[in-house]
mmCIF file of C-alpha atoms and ligand atoms in Angstrom:
data_model
loop_
_atom_site.group_PDB
_atom_site.id
_atom_site.type_symbol
_atom_site.label_atom_id
_atom_site.label_comp_id
_atom_site.label_asym_id
_atom_site.label_seq_id
_atom_site.Cartn_x
_atom_site.Cartn_y
_atom_site.Cartn_z
ATOM 1 C CA UNK A 1 11.624 19.035 -22.442
ATOM 2 C CA UNK A 2 13.176 20.516 -19.168
ATOM 3 C CA UNK A 3 10.709 22.289 -16.621
ATOM 4 C CA UNK A 4 11.222 24.082 -13.443
ATOM 5 C CA UNK A 5 8.799 24.036 -10.700
ATOM 6 C CA UNK A 6 8.621 24.072 -6.886
ATOM 7 C CA UNK A 7 7.537 20.536 -6.122
ATOM 8 C CA UNK A 8 7.356 17.475 -7.978
ATOM 9 C CA UNK A 9 5.255 14.588 -6.422
ATOM 10 C CA UNK A 10 6.312 11.148 -7.611
ATOM 11 C CA UNK A 11 3.083 9.162 -7.637
ATOM 12 C CA UNK A 12 -0.627 9.910 -7.969
ATOM 13 C CA UNK A 13 -2.128 7.576 -5.674
ATOM 14 C CA UNK A 14 -4.076 8.673 -2.528
ATOM 15 C CA UNK A 15 -0.391 9.625 -0.818
ATOM 16 C CA UNK A 16 0.449 11.937 -4.025
ATOM 17 C CA UNK A 17 -3.244 13.316 -4.149
ATOM 18 C CA UNK A 18 -3.222 14.247 -0.475
ATOM 19 C CA UNK A 19 0.060 16.025 -0.956
ATOM 20 C CA UNK A 20 -1.217 17.712 -4.196
ATOM 21 C CA UNK A 21 -4.343 18.865 -1.735
ATOM 22 C CA UNK A 22 -1.958 20.718 0.406
ATOM 23 C CA UNK A 23 0.504 22.049 -2.066
ATOM 24 C CA UNK A 24 -2.493 23.649 -3.797
ATOM 25 C CA UNK A 25 -3.952 25.096 -0.613
ATOM 26 C CA UNK A 26 -0.347 26.611 0.026
ATOM 27 C CA UNK A 27 -0.098 28.123 -3.377
ATOM 28 C CA UNK A 28 2.973 26.250 -4.514
ATOM 29 C CA UNK A 29 3.826 25.237 -8.144
ATOM 30 C CA UNK A 30 3.840 21.608 -8.561
ATOM 31 C CA UNK A 31 3.255 18.690 -10.671
ATOM 32 C CA UNK A 32 2.145 15.212 -9.977
ATOM 33 C CA UNK A 33 3.860 12.619 -12.090
ATOM 34 C CA UNK A 34 1.851 9.053 -12.099
ATOM 35 C CA UNK A 35 3.078 5.969 -13.921
ATOM 36 C CA UNK A 36 -0.551 4.620 -14.303
ATOM 37 C CA UNK A 37 -2.512 5.643 -17.267
ATOM 38 C CA UNK A 38 -5.720 6.159 -15.231
ATOM 39 C CA UNK A 39 -6.436 7.560 -11.667
ATOM 40 C CA UNK A 40 -6.732 5.408 -8.520
ATOM 41 C CA UNK A 41 -3.185 4.308 -7.759
ATOM 42 C CA UNK A 42 -3.000 0.815 -6.716
ATOM 43 C CA UNK A 43 -6.687 0.529 -6.015
ATOM 44 C CA UNK A 44 -7.237 -0.005 -9.566
ATOM 45 C CA UNK A 45 -5.069 -3.124 -9.793
ATOM 46 C CA UNK A 46 -6.776 -5.017 -6.669
ATOM 47 C CA UNK A 47 -9.013 -8.122 -6.870
ATOM 48 C CA UNK A 48 -12.526 -8.015 -7.603
ATOM 49 C CA UNK A 49 -13.888 -8.625 -4.281
ATOM 50 C CA UNK A 50 -11.665 -6.562 -2.168
ATOM 51 C CA UNK A 51 -13.320 -4.344 0.368
ATOM 52 C CA UNK A 52 -12.005 -1.614 2.692
ATOM 53 C CA UNK A 53 -11.464 -1.955 6.512
ATOM 54 C CA UNK A 54 -13.432 0.968 7.365
ATOM 55 C CA UNK A 55 -16.742 2.555 6.329
ATOM 56 C CA UNK A 56 -16.342 5.388 3.751
ATOM 57 C CA UNK A 57 -16.631 8.303 6.164
ATOM 58 C CA UNK A 58 -13.465 6.957 7.741
ATOM 59 C CA UNK A 59 -11.634 6.531 4.548
ATOM 60 C CA UNK A 60 -11.417 10.051 3.354
ATOM 61 C CA UNK A 61 -8.514 12.332 2.085
ATOM 62 C CA UNK A 62 -8.375 15.851 3.135
ATOM 63 C CA UNK A 63 -11.208 18.124 2.275
ATOM 64 C CA UNK A 64 -13.558 15.849 0.701
ATOM 65 C CA UNK A 65 -15.674 12.822 2.521
ATOM 66 C CA UNK A 66 -15.776 9.658 0.478
ATOM 67 C CA UNK A 67 -19.277 9.079 -0.219
ATOM 68 C CA UNK A 68 -21.013 5.696 1.074
ATOM 69 C CA UNK A 69 -21.380 3.190 -1.400
ATOM 70 C CA UNK A 70 -25.149 2.196 -1.620
ATOM 71 C CA UNK A 71 -25.596 -1.186 0.023
ATOM 72 C CA UNK A 72 -22.159 -1.459 1.363
ATOM 73 C CA UNK A 73 -20.772 -0.529 4.678
ATOM 74 C CA UNK A 74 -17.235 -1.110 3.622
ATOM 75 C CA UNK A 75 -16.664 0.171 0.147
ATOM 76 C CA UNK A 76 -14.924 -2.099 -2.732
ATOM 77 C CA UNK A 77 -11.817 -0.990 -4.370
ATOM 78 C CA UNK A 78 -13.821 0.275 -7.479
ATOM 79 C CA UNK A 79 -15.674 2.612 -5.256
ATOM 80 C CA UNK A 80 -12.164 3.718 -4.055
ATOM 81 C CA UNK A 81 -11.113 4.473 -7.787
ATOM 82 C CA UNK A 82 -14.079 6.474 -8.487
ATOM 83 C CA UNK A 83 -13.445 8.356 -5.505
ATOM 84 C CA UNK A 84 -9.836 9.225 -6.114
ATOM 85 C CA UNK A 85 -10.790 10.003 -9.729
ATOM 86 C CA UNK A 86 -13.170 12.538 -8.651
ATOM 87 C CA UNK A 87 -10.858 13.916 -6.103
ATOM 88 C CA UNK A 88 -8.200 14.508 -8.711
ATOM 89 C CA UNK A 89 -10.633 16.528 -10.840
ATOM 90 C CA UNK A 90 -12.363 18.220 -8.146
ATOM 91 C CA UNK A 91 -9.251 19.943 -6.850
ATOM 92 C CA UNK A 92 -7.929 20.508 -10.401
ATOM 93 C CA UNK A 93 -4.670 18.543 -9.395
ATOM 94 C CA UNK A 94 -2.170 18.692 -12.065
ATOM 95 C CA UNK A 95 -1.474 14.973 -12.579
ATOM 96 C CA UNK A 96 0.505 13.727 -15.683
ATOM 97 C CA UNK A 97 -0.598 10.266 -15.994
ATOM 98 C CA UNK A 98 1.118 7.646 -17.943
ATOM 99 C CA UNK A 99 4.384 9.167 -16.923
ATOM 100 C CA UNK A 100 7.184 7.011 -15.181
ATOM 101 C CA UNK A 101 9.848 8.599 -13.022
ATOM 102 C CA UNK A 102 13.075 6.830 -13.586
ATOM 103 C CA UNK A 103 15.690 8.913 -11.667
ATOM 104 C CA UNK A 104 16.038 11.705 -8.964
ATOM 105 C CA UNK A 105 19.323 13.339 -9.165
ATOM 106 C CA UNK A 106 20.993 16.088 -7.010
ATOM 107 C CA UNK A 107 21.889 19.165 -8.995
ATOM 108 C CA UNK A 108 23.634 22.024 -7.054
ATOM 109 C CA UNK A 109 20.467 24.188 -6.352
ATOM 110 C CA UNK A 110 17.733 21.596 -7.314
ATOM 111 C CA UNK A 111 16.584 18.047 -7.587
ATOM 112 C CA UNK A 112 16.574 16.703 -11.194
ATOM 113 C CA UNK A 113 13.626 14.413 -11.762
ATOM 114 C CA UNK A 114 14.068 12.451 -14.888
ATOM 115 C CA UNK A 115 10.737 10.883 -16.308
ATOM 116 C CA UNK A 116 9.727 9.184 -19.471
ATOM 117 C CA UNK A 117 8.394 12.502 -20.586
ATOM 118 C CA UNK A 118 11.092 15.049 -19.902
ATOM 119 C CA UNK A 119 13.085 16.349 -17.001
ATOM 120 C CA UNK A 120 11.924 18.508 -14.160
ATOM 121 C CA UNK A 121 14.114 20.683 -11.984
ATOM 122 C CA UNK A 122 12.379 21.240 -8.799
ATOM 123 C CA UNK A 123 13.148 22.607 -5.111
ATOM 124 C CA UNK A 124 11.771 19.816 -3.537
ATOM 125 C CA UNK A 125 10.209 16.270 -4.346
ATOM 126 C CA UNK A 126 7.571 14.165 -2.774
ATOM 127 C CA UNK A 127 7.983 10.518 -3.296
ATOM 128 C CA UNK A 128 4.581 8.820 -3.012
ATOM 129 C CA UNK A 129 5.115 5.458 -5.175
ATOM 130 C CA UNK A 130 3.742 3.080 -2.776
ATOM 131 C CA UNK A 131 4.564 -0.548 -2.509
ATOM 132 C CA UNK A 132 2.046 -2.408 -5.174
ATOM 133 C CA UNK A 133 4.592 -2.288 -7.928
ATOM 134 C CA UNK A 134 7.207 -4.077 -5.675
ATOM 135 C CA UNK A 135 5.742 -7.605 -4.728
ATOM 136 C CA UNK A 136 7.897 -9.779 -2.396
ATOM 137 C CA UNK A 137 8.417 -13.375 -2.926
ATOM 138 C CA UNK A 138 10.159 -15.295 -0.114
ATOM 139 C CA UNK A 139 13.047 -17.709 -1.009
ATOM 140 C CA UNK A 140 11.367 -21.098 -0.625
ATOM 141 C CA UNK A 141 13.476 -24.170 -1.312
ATOM 142 C CA UNK A 142 11.930 -25.701 -4.614
ATOM 143 C CA UNK A 143 9.883 -22.689 -5.739
ATOM 144 C CA UNK A 144 11.340 -23.051 -9.052
ATOM 145 C CA UNK A 145 10.491 -26.802 -9.236
ATOM 146 C CA UNK A 146 6.921 -26.174 -8.969
ATOM 147 C CA UNK A 147 5.096 -27.109 -12.202
ATOM 148 C CA UNK A 148 1.680 -25.329 -11.375
ATOM 149 C CA UNK A 149 0.945 -21.647 -11.310
ATOM 150 C CA UNK A 150 2.565 -19.389 -9.081
ATOM 151 C CA UNK A 151 1.031 -15.762 -8.393
ATOM 152 C CA UNK A 152 1.461 -12.863 -6.081
ATOM 153 C CA UNK A 153 -1.158 -10.966 -4.426
ATOM 154 C CA UNK A 154 -0.926 -8.379 -7.336
ATOM 155 C CA UNK A 155 -1.895 -10.871 -9.849
ATOM 156 C CA UNK A 156 -5.006 -12.373 -8.215
ATOM 157 C CA UNK A 157 -8.328 -11.378 -9.755
ATOM 158 C CA UNK A 158 -11.086 -13.944 -8.556
ATOM 159 C CA UNK A 159 -11.928 -17.515 -7.697
ATOM 160 C CA UNK A 160 -13.205 -18.090 -11.181
ATOM 161 C CA UNK A 161 -9.743 -18.310 -12.370
ATOM 162 C CA UNK A 162 -9.284 -21.478 -10.174
ATOM 163 C CA UNK A 163 -12.417 -23.431 -10.733
ATOM 164 C CA UNK A 164 -12.080 -26.906 -9.563
ATOM 165 C CA UNK A 165 -8.460 -26.454 -8.564
ATOM 166 C CA UNK A 166 -6.403 -27.095 -5.522
ATOM 167 C CA UNK A 167 -4.765 -23.768 -4.494
ATOM 168 C CA UNK A 168 -2.243 -22.998 -1.542
ATOM 169 C CA UNK A 169 -2.370 -19.351 -0.431
ATOM 170 C CA UNK A 170 0.666 -18.442 1.670
ATOM 171 C CA UNK A 171 0.960 -15.567 4.043
ATOM 172 C CA UNK A 172 -0.854 -14.779 7.356
ATOM 173 C CA UNK A 173 -1.719 -11.118 6.925
ATOM 174 C CA UNK A 174 -4.850 -9.355 5.470
ATOM 175 C CA UNK A 175 -4.031 -10.210 1.794
ATOM 176 C CA UNK A 176 -3.619 -13.862 2.579
ATOM 177 C CA UNK A 177 -6.850 -14.072 4.875
ATOM 178 C CA UNK A 178 -9.211 -12.296 2.252
ATOM 179 C CA UNK A 179 -7.876 -14.330 -0.686
ATOM 180 C CA UNK A 180 -8.002 -17.504 1.116
ATOM 181 C CA UNK A 181 -11.433 -16.537 2.360
ATOM 182 C CA UNK A 182 -12.473 -15.273 -1.264
ATOM 183 C CA UNK A 183 -11.535 -18.687 -2.599
ATOM 184 C CA UNK A 184 -12.950 -20.741 0.109
ATOM 185 C CA UNK A 185 -16.513 -19.097 -0.174
ATOM 186 C CA UNK A 186 -16.565 -19.826 -3.825
ATOM 187 C CA UNK A 187 -17.219 -23.711 -3.027
ATOM 188 C CA UNK A 188 -15.545 -24.732 -6.299
ATOM 189 C CA UNK A 189 -11.949 -24.205 -5.241
ATOM 190 C CA UNK A 190 -10.134 -26.587 -2.864
ATOM 191 C CA UNK A 191 -7.953 -24.201 -0.490
ATOM 192 C CA UNK A 192 -5.199 -24.553 1.990
ATOM 193 C CA UNK A 193 -4.186 -21.418 3.883
ATOM 194 C CA UNK A 194 -0.439 -21.564 5.026
ATOM 195 C CA UNK A 195 0.791 -19.195 7.431
ATOM 196 C CA UNK A 196 4.523 -18.798 9.235
ATOM 197 C CA UNK A 197 2.554 -18.562 12.700
ATOM 198 C CA UNK A 198 -1.268 -19.107 13.532
ATOM 199 C CA UNK A 199 -3.291 -16.286 12.005
ATOM 200 C CA UNK A 200 -4.011 -13.446 14.595
ATOM 201 C CA UNK A 201 -7.431 -12.258 14.000
ATOM 202 C CA UNK A 202 -8.253 -8.786 15.341
ATOM 203 C CA UNK A 203 -11.638 -8.766 17.603
ATOM 204 C CA UNK A 204 -14.743 -8.820 15.230
ATOM 205 C CA UNK A 205 -15.777 -5.599 16.303
ATOM 206 C CA UNK A 206 -12.561 -3.819 15.523
ATOM 207 C CA UNK A 207 -12.358 -2.325 12.049
ATOM 208 C CA UNK A 208 -10.139 0.488 10.357
ATOM 209 C CA UNK A 209 -11.811 3.155 12.624
ATOM 210 C CA UNK A 210 -10.540 1.634 15.866
ATOM 211 C CA UNK A 211 -7.287 0.605 14.081
ATOM 212 C CA UNK A 212 -6.718 4.273 13.284
ATOM 213 C CA UNK A 213 -7.589 5.544 16.959
ATOM 214 C CA UNK A 214 -5.040 2.975 18.123
ATOM 215 C CA UNK A 215 -2.477 4.414 15.864
ATOM 216 C CA UNK A 216 -3.119 8.069 16.925
ATOM 217 C CA UNK A 217 -3.083 7.010 20.628
ATOM 218 C CA UNK A 218 0.287 5.660 20.180
ATOM 219 C CA UNK A 219 1.591 8.557 18.339
ATOM 220 C CA UNK A 220 0.399 10.911 21.066
ATOM 221 C CA UNK A 221 1.917 8.695 23.909
ATOM 222 C CA UNK A 222 5.230 8.544 21.960
ATOM 223 C CA UNK A 223 5.000 12.476 21.196
ATOM 224 C CA UNK A 224 4.331 13.049 24.931
ATOM 225 C CA UNK A 225 7.336 10.715 25.810
ATOM 226 C CA UNK A 226 5.196 8.241 27.422
ATOM 227 C CA UNK A 227 5.993 4.583 27.026
ATOM 228 C CA UNK A 228 4.789 2.731 23.703
ATOM 229 C CA UNK A 229 1.423 1.587 23.688
ATOM 230 C CA UNK A 230 2.404 -1.050 21.139
ATOM 231 C CA UNK A 231 -0.002 0.083 18.503
ATOM 232 C CA UNK A 232 -2.166 -1.715 16.158
ATOM 233 C CA UNK A 233 0.156 -4.718 15.878
ATOM 234 C CA UNK A 234 -0.307 -5.585 19.568
ATOM 235 C CA UNK A 235 -4.071 -6.276 18.854
ATOM 236 C CA UNK A 236 -3.555 -8.614 15.988
ATOM 237 C CA UNK A 237 -2.670 -8.986 11.983
ATOM 238 C CA UNK A 238 -6.011 -9.841 10.506
ATOM 239 C CA UNK A 239 -9.145 -7.403 10.312
ATOM 240 C CA UNK A 240 -12.156 -9.711 10.306
ATOM 241 C CA UNK A 241 -13.957 -8.049 7.714
ATOM 242 C CA UNK A 242 -17.212 -9.544 6.777
ATOM 243 C CA UNK A 243 -16.102 -12.673 4.091
ATOM 244 C CA UNK A 244 -13.127 -13.597 6.260
ATOM 245 C CA UNK A 245 -15.470 -13.753 9.602
ATOM 246 C CA UNK A 246 -18.014 -15.674 7.419
ATOM 247 C CA UNK A 247 -15.468 -18.371 6.050
ATOM 248 C CA UNK A 248 -13.662 -18.471 9.326
ATOM 249 C CA UNK A 249 -16.993 -19.031 11.122
ATOM 250 C CA UNK A 250 -18.034 -21.770 8.609
ATOM 251 C CA UNK A 251 -14.842 -23.683 9.300
ATOM 252 C CA UNK A 252 -13.527 -23.036 5.355
ATOM 253 C CA UNK A 253 -10.301 -21.762 6.428
ATOM 254 C CA UNK A 254 -8.021 -24.637 6.791
ATOM 255 C CA UNK A 255 -4.838 -23.161 8.127
ATOM 256 C CA UNK A 256 -1.584 -25.250 7.913
ATOM 257 C CA UNK A 257 1.901 -24.015 9.114
ATOM 258 C CA UNK A 258 4.375 -22.995 6.506
ATOM 259 C CA UNK A 259 5.809 -25.788 4.214
ATOM 260 C CA UNK A 260 9.359 -26.751 4.213
ATOM 261 C CA UNK A 261 9.540 -26.787 0.298
ATOM 262 C CA UNK A 262 8.054 -27.276 -2.804
ATOM 263 C CA UNK A 263 8.235 -29.967 -5.187
ATOM 264 C CA UNK A 264 6.806 -30.285 -8.977
ATOM 265 C CA UNK A 265 3.409 -31.168 -7.733
ATOM 266 C CA UNK A 266 3.032 -29.249 -4.328
ATOM 267 C CA UNK A 267 3.953 -28.436 -0.949
ATOM 268 C CA UNK A 268 5.906 -30.694 1.673
ATOM 269 C CA UNK A 269 6.324 -30.257 5.117
ATOM 270 C CA UNK A 270 9.000 -31.161 7.635
ATOM 271 C CA UNK A 271 6.948 -33.878 9.100
ATOM 272 C CA UNK A 272 6.897 -35.638 5.538
ATOM 273 C CA UNK A 273 3.288 -34.707 4.980
ATOM 274 C CA UNK A 274 2.271 -33.135 1.599
ATOM 275 C CA UNK A 275 -0.147 -31.395 -0.511
ATOM 276 C CA UNK A 276 -0.616 -31.490 -4.248
ATOM 277 C CA UNK A 277 -1.470 -28.050 -5.597
ATOM 278 C CA UNK A 278 -2.434 -26.624 -8.914
ATOM 279 C CA UNK A 279 -1.392 -23.020 -7.909
ATOM 280 C CA UNK A 280 0.055 -21.149 -5.059
ATOM 281 C CA UNK A 281 -0.827 -17.552 -4.350
ATOM 282 C CA UNK A 282 1.948 -15.777 -2.278
ATOM 283 C CA UNK A 283 0.326 -13.111 -0.210
ATOM 284 C CA UNK A 284 3.643 -12.355 1.422
ATOM 285 C CA UNK A 285 3.848 -8.589 0.922
ATOM 286 C CA UNK A 286 5.565 -5.645 -0.524
ATOM 287 C CA UNK A 287 8.832 -3.523 -0.366
ATOM 288 C CA UNK A 288 8.616 0.352 -0.917
ATOM 289 C CA UNK A 289 9.034 1.247 -4.496
ATOM 290 C CA UNK A 290 12.138 3.677 -4.282
ATOM 291 C CA UNK A 291 14.312 2.525 -7.133
ATOM 292 C CA UNK A 292 14.001 5.914 -8.661
ATOM 293 C CA UNK A 293 15.738 7.373 -5.737
ATOM 294 C CA UNK A 294 18.768 5.133 -6.027
ATOM 295 C CA UNK A 295 20.913 7.954 -7.261
ATOM 296 C CA UNK A 296 20.548 9.672 -4.166
ATOM 297 C CA UNK A 297 22.181 7.028 -2.172
ATOM 298 C CA UNK A 298 20.110 7.353 0.854
ATOM 299 C CA UNK A 299 19.046 3.464 1.157
ATOM 300 C CA UNK A 300 19.209 2.680 4.939
ATOM 301 C CA UNK A 301 18.341 -0.921 6.735
ATOM 302 C CA UNK A 302 15.535 -3.203 5.136
ATOM 303 C CA UNK A 303 15.356 -1.092 2.116
ATOM 304 C CA UNK A 304 13.825 1.942 3.784
ATOM 305 C CA UNK A 305 15.257 5.195 3.755
ATOM 306 C CA UNK A 306 15.950 6.945 7.198
ATOM 307 C CA UNK A 307 13.502 9.807 7.804
ATOM 308 C CA UNK A 308 12.426 12.141 10.279
ATOM 309 C CA UNK A 309 8.617 12.000 9.818
ATOM 310 C CA UNK A 310 8.550 12.133 6.044
ATOM 311 C CA UNK A 311 11.837 14.201 5.464
ATOM 312 C CA UNK A 312 14.795 12.131 4.268
ATOM 313 C CA UNK A 313 17.680 12.764 6.759
ATOM 314 C CA UNK A 314 20.121 12.615 4.038
ATOM 315 C CA UNK A 315 18.228 15.064 1.937
ATOM 316 C CA UNK A 316 15.962 17.603 3.351
ATOM 317 C CA UNK A 317 14.378 18.547 0.111
ATOM 318 C CA UNK A 318 13.230 15.099 -0.422
ATOM 319 C CA UNK A 319 9.796 13.733 1.575
ATOM 320 C CA UNK A 320 8.594 10.230 1.772
ATOM 321 C CA UNK A 321 4.761 9.872 1.921
ATOM 322 C CA UNK A 322 2.662 6.608 2.267
ATOM 323 C CA UNK A 323 4.708 3.434 2.239
ATOM 324 C CA UNK A 324 4.186 2.388 5.880
ATOM 325 C CA UNK A 325 4.220 3.751 9.354
ATOM 326 C CA UNK A 326 8.015 4.333 9.104
ATOM 327 C CA UNK A 327 6.918 7.474 7.278
ATOM 328 C CA UNK A 328 4.333 8.579 9.781
ATOM 329 C CA UNK A 329 1.539 6.700 11.726
ATOM 330 C CA UNK A 330 -1.269 5.270 9.534
ATOM 331 C CA UNK A 331 0.313 7.300 6.439
ATOM 332 C CA UNK A 332 -0.286 4.252 4.073
ATOM 333 C CA UNK A 333 -4.045 4.559 4.754
ATOM 334 C CA UNK A 334 -6.663 6.851 3.447
ATOM 335 C CA UNK A 335 -7.466 8.525 6.479
ATOM 336 C CA UNK A 336 -3.962 8.821 7.881
ATOM 337 C CA UNK A 337 -2.161 10.276 4.814
ATOM 338 C CA UNK A 338 -3.795 13.454 4.884
ATOM 339 C CA UNK A 339 -2.215 14.643 8.173
ATOM 340 C CA UNK A 340 1.263 13.406 7.264
ATOM 341 C CA UNK A 341 0.783 15.168 3.648
ATOM 342 C CA UNK A 342 0.037 18.338 5.372
ATOM 343 C CA UNK A 343 3.086 18.233 7.650
ATOM 344 C CA UNK A 344 5.444 17.387 4.684
ATOM 345 C CA UNK A 345 3.920 20.414 2.567
ATOM 346 C CA UNK A 346 4.328 22.582 5.807
ATOM 347 C CA UNK A 347 8.001 21.673 6.161
ATOM 348 C CA UNK A 348 8.506 22.239 2.346
ATOM 349 C CA UNK A 349 6.886 25.611 2.256
ATOM 350 C CA UNK A 350 9.200 26.791 5.241
ATOM 351 C CA UNK A 351 12.232 25.466 3.346
ATOM 352 C CA UNK A 352 11.240 27.311 0.311
ATOM 353 C CA UNK A 353 10.850 30.617 2.096
HETATM 354 P P1 FAD B 401 -0.286 3.519 -4.323
HETATM 355 O O1 FAD B 401 -2.015 3.445 -4.234
HETATM 356 O O2 FAD B 401 0.379 2.219 -4.821
HETATM 357 O O3 FAD B 401 -0.070 4.496 -5.603
HETATM 358 C C1 FAD B 401 1.282 4.950 -5.907
HETATM 359 C C2 FAD B 401 1.259 5.492 -7.510
HETATM 360 O O4 FAD B 401 2.589 5.762 -7.747
HETATM 361 C C3 FAD B 401 0.705 4.514 -8.407
HETATM 362 O O5 FAD B 401 -0.291 5.378 -9.071
HETATM 363 C C4 FAD B 401 1.811 4.243 -9.256
HETATM 364 O O6 FAD B 401 1.542 4.251 -10.936
HETATM 365 C C5 FAD B 401 2.760 5.417 -9.143
HETATM 366 N N1 FAD B 401 4.226 5.233 -9.172
HETATM 367 C C6 FAD B 401 4.880 4.171 -8.809
HETATM 368 N N2 FAD B 401 6.354 4.258 -9.155
HETATM 369 C C7 FAD B 401 6.291 5.395 -9.716
HETATM 370 C C8 FAD B 401 7.302 5.998 -10.542
HETATM 371 N N3 FAD B 401 8.638 5.558 -10.592
HETATM 372 N N4 FAD B 401 7.271 7.157 -11.346
HETATM 373 C C9 FAD B 401 5.655 7.672 -11.403
HETATM 374 N N5 FAD B 401 4.613 6.924 -10.697
HETATM 375 C C10 FAD B 401 4.870 5.965 -9.965
HETATM 376 N N6 FAD B 401 -5.860 1.333 3.035
HETATM 377 C C11 FAD B 401 -6.706 1.953 3.602
HETATM 378 O O7 FAD B 401 -6.614 3.159 3.956
HETATM 379 N N7 FAD B 401 -7.922 1.216 3.899
HETATM 380 C C12 FAD B 401 -8.269 0.123 3.720
HETATM 381 O O8 FAD B 401 -9.102 -0.734 4.088
HETATM 382 C C13 FAD B 401 -7.057 -0.815 3.083
HETATM 383 N N8 FAD B 401 -7.207 -2.152 2.857
HETATM 384 C C14 FAD B 401 -6.131 -2.721 2.120
HETATM 385 C C15 FAD B 401 -6.403 -4.069 1.684
HETATM 386 C C16 FAD B 401 -5.367 -4.878 1.409
HETATM 387 C C17 FAD B 401 -5.602 -6.348 1.167
HETATM 388 C C18 FAD B 401 -4.221 -3.877 0.845
HETATM 389 C C19 FAD B 401 -3.359 -4.790 0.166
HETATM 390 C C20 FAD B 401 -4.028 -2.598 1.127
HETATM 391 C C21 FAD B 401 -4.851 -2.100 1.765
HETATM 392 N N9 FAD B 401 -4.987 -0.827 2.155
HETATM 393 C C22 FAD B 401 -5.919 0.245 2.737
HETATM 394 C C23 FAD B 401 -3.677 -0.051 1.857
HETATM 395 C C24 FAD B 401 -3.648 0.741 0.702
HETATM 396 O O9 FAD B 401 -3.955 0.126 -0.610
HETATM 397 C C25 FAD B 401 -2.366 1.226 0.254
HETATM 398 O O10 FAD B 401 -1.506 1.342 1.555
HETATM 399 C C26 FAD B 401 -2.292 2.262 -0.551
HETATM 400 O O11 FAD B 401 -2.911 2.193 -1.873
HETATM 401 C C27 FAD B 401 -0.975 3.271 -0.713
HETATM 402 O O12 FAD B 401 -1.355 4.291 -1.428
HETATM 403 P P2 FAD B 401 -0.061 5.099 -2.182
HETATM 404 O O13 FAD B 401 -0.862 6.334 -2.548
HETATM 405 O O14 FAD B 401 0.911 5.251 -1.148
HETATM 406 O O15 FAD B 401 0.350 4.010 -2.993
#
C-alpha cells in the first residue's frame, strides 16, 4: 500500500491527538499512526496507583476538558486512558492503531513514511512518539552480576509483585519517589530509596497547576528577552503528591546515596556498607524514541534533534511534539502540549500554502 496525504503524525498518545485536533480544524488531510493496539499512549502502561500531578481541569487537551474522576482530586492513569480514548472518538481522529513506523526518508518532494502496514508519502510529518518505549538504564558496575530481579519504571505494576521482599528503588525524580512511596506504604515490602543527590521535594502546596504557571512565566520572560527565571527545575524535582507526602511524613522513605556497585546479592557503597536485595527498580528516566527518524540524519547532542520550537532545523517538513521542554515549554504535559501542537500545525499550514 502507498498512500498520499498532507501530514502523517507518528504516535497517537496525548501529543499526537493534540496535533490531530488542530490538523482537523485546519482542514488538512492527515493520518495518525500509532504502534499501540489501543488508545491511551503511555498512560495505558503505567503502574496501577499512578495519579496525575494536577487536577482534571488542569490536565486537558485542546477543545475538551478532562472530566473530574469521582472521589479523586488527582485522576489516576486509567482515567487518563479513558479520556484519551473518548477524545480520539469525539473528534473522529483518524488513528491507525497497532501500526509501527519503522523509518522516515526524504524523497524529492515528500517525506516517505514506512510503516508495518505500508507507506505514506506526506508533505509534512509530526513525530510524537514520546519516551516510554526507550527506558534508560545507567551503566553501574556489577549490574550484570546481580542475581535478583531488575526492572525499570516501565515494568513496575504494584507492591503485590514484591510481597515480603527487599527492594532498592534507584532514582531521585518523580517516578522514583512515587514507586518508593507505593512500595513503602504497602507495609509488606522493605524499601531502600537510592538517589544520586538528596531528593528535592517541591513545596507541598505546589502541584502541576503551579508548575505550568512557572513554565509559562519562564517562556514569557525568555520571549520578551528578559533573564531566565529558572523555570520548574529551580523549584525542586519531586511533586509531593498525596502518597509521596504520606510516606515521607510517616518516615517511611529511607533515602541513601547512590551505591558504588552491585554484587550478586545486593548493593555496596563506597564506605563498605552493603544492603542485600531481592529486586532493584531502576527509575532512571527515558530517552526520546527517535529511531524511526534515523534515515534523516538529524541527530544532535544528547540524542535530541535540534529544533526551533517544534520544527527540526535540518528538515523543515518535520516537527517534533511532546518529548520534553526542548520541543516547547511543558510540551510533554497534557495541559502544555495543546499550545505547541497549535503552533506546529500553524507552521505546517503555512509551509503547505
Ligand atoms: P506517549 O504517551 O508515550 O505516546 C507515544 C505514542 O507513540 C504511543 O502510543 C506509542 O505507541 C507511539 N509510538 C512510539 N513509537 C512509535 C513508532 N515508531 N511508530 C508508531 N507509533 C509509535 N504528564 C502530565 O501532563 N501530567 C502528569 O501529572 C504527569 N505525571 C507523570 C508521572 C510520571 C511518573 C511519568 C513517568 C510521566 C508523567 N507525565 C505527566 C508525563 C506524561 O506521561 C508523558 O509526558 C506523556 O505521556 C507523553 O505523551 P506523548 O504523547 O508525547 O507520548
